[in-house]
């Protein structure tokens, strides 16, 4: 039979649910603690015992207590919000899901909430960042698809606003970032295609304005020059092109002489579009040509097991970005907030 105290707690919780949003006083009444103690316990103050903090958090969870963000902002000057700015396009669909999953992991045990702010290429990305800063909508910002002298990064550095990027820039002032080693990705992809006997390799490049395009092309060109093999870098398409445009280019290119028989695809959508274009020419993957693609999910190998892949762990990248951003918000030196992820090779034995 429930104790009299437990029944009293249940009655208090039910009253809170009927009358509106539970407050700190609701928790205080249920636990017998002072409101100030409850507040400090919810903030995980080290002066409050672990047992008390655990009890307060359990009660807050049971009754659905949520802190008043407006009151917190007035008191602390913080919003307890982290914003992630995403540019929607075909290849970034899996990117967004995985990165947000990782960010949510990093923020799970903190008071921070994650919001997603879409940013379309045709709009001003600087204005989107400025809007967040000007209106005090977040305590920190996550950016992706950086440019060498990214105007968003310049603005954030000038305003001394906490942020982390997925990708590097060429600013001399350091900033927090997590990046994938795209030089190593392209270099290893070409080496693999050569080891499979391919005589001419091509790459679907990222858009030229993005920093990782430079890194990827550097890795690609280094590998082809080391091997002395023929190569091709198309000008008519890039990673951001619609899948049907990539497919049509691959099909048309195959109609001419000396077409590439080894292809490097920096994304899963581009790889599938390339396979479709080659299939339209009557070419068989793994026989007349091979592909090495960057994989960020398990979709590609499930659909096309013969595609060789190099894995980029975007969930880990998101979690790392969240961790670095929390450190930056806390005032850590940005010179120490850098992570370069190594490609994960999973090639089968030849």
Coordinates of N, CA and C in Angstrom, one line a residue, residues 40-41 43-50 53:
X40 N 18.8 24.7 -7.4 CA 20.2 24.3 -7.5 C 20.4 22.8 -7.9
X41 N 19.5 22.0 -7.4 CA 19.6 20.6 -7.7 C 19.3 20.3 -9.2
X43 N 19.9 22.3 -11.5 CA 21.1 22.9 -12.2 C 22.4 22.0 -11.9
X44 N 22.2 20.9 -11.2 CA 23.3 20.0 -10.8 C 24.4 20.7 -10.1
X45 N 24.1 21.6 -9.2 CA 25.1 22.3 -8.4 C 25.8 21.3 -7.5
X46 N 27.1 21.3 -7.5 CA 27.9 20.3 -6.8 C 27.7 20.4 -5.3
X47 N 27.2 21.6 -4.8 CA 27.0 21.7 -3.3 C 25.8 20.9 -2.8
X48 N 24.9 20.5 -3.8 CA 23.8 19.6 -3.4 C 24.2 18.2 -3.6
X49 N 23.8 17.4 -2.6 CA 24.2 16.0 -2.6 C 23.6 15.2 -3.8
X50 N 24.3 14.2 -4.2 CA 23.9 13.4 -5.4 C 22.5 12.8 -5.2
X53 N 19.9 15.5 -5.7 CA 19.8 15.9 -7.1 C 19.0 14.8 -7.9

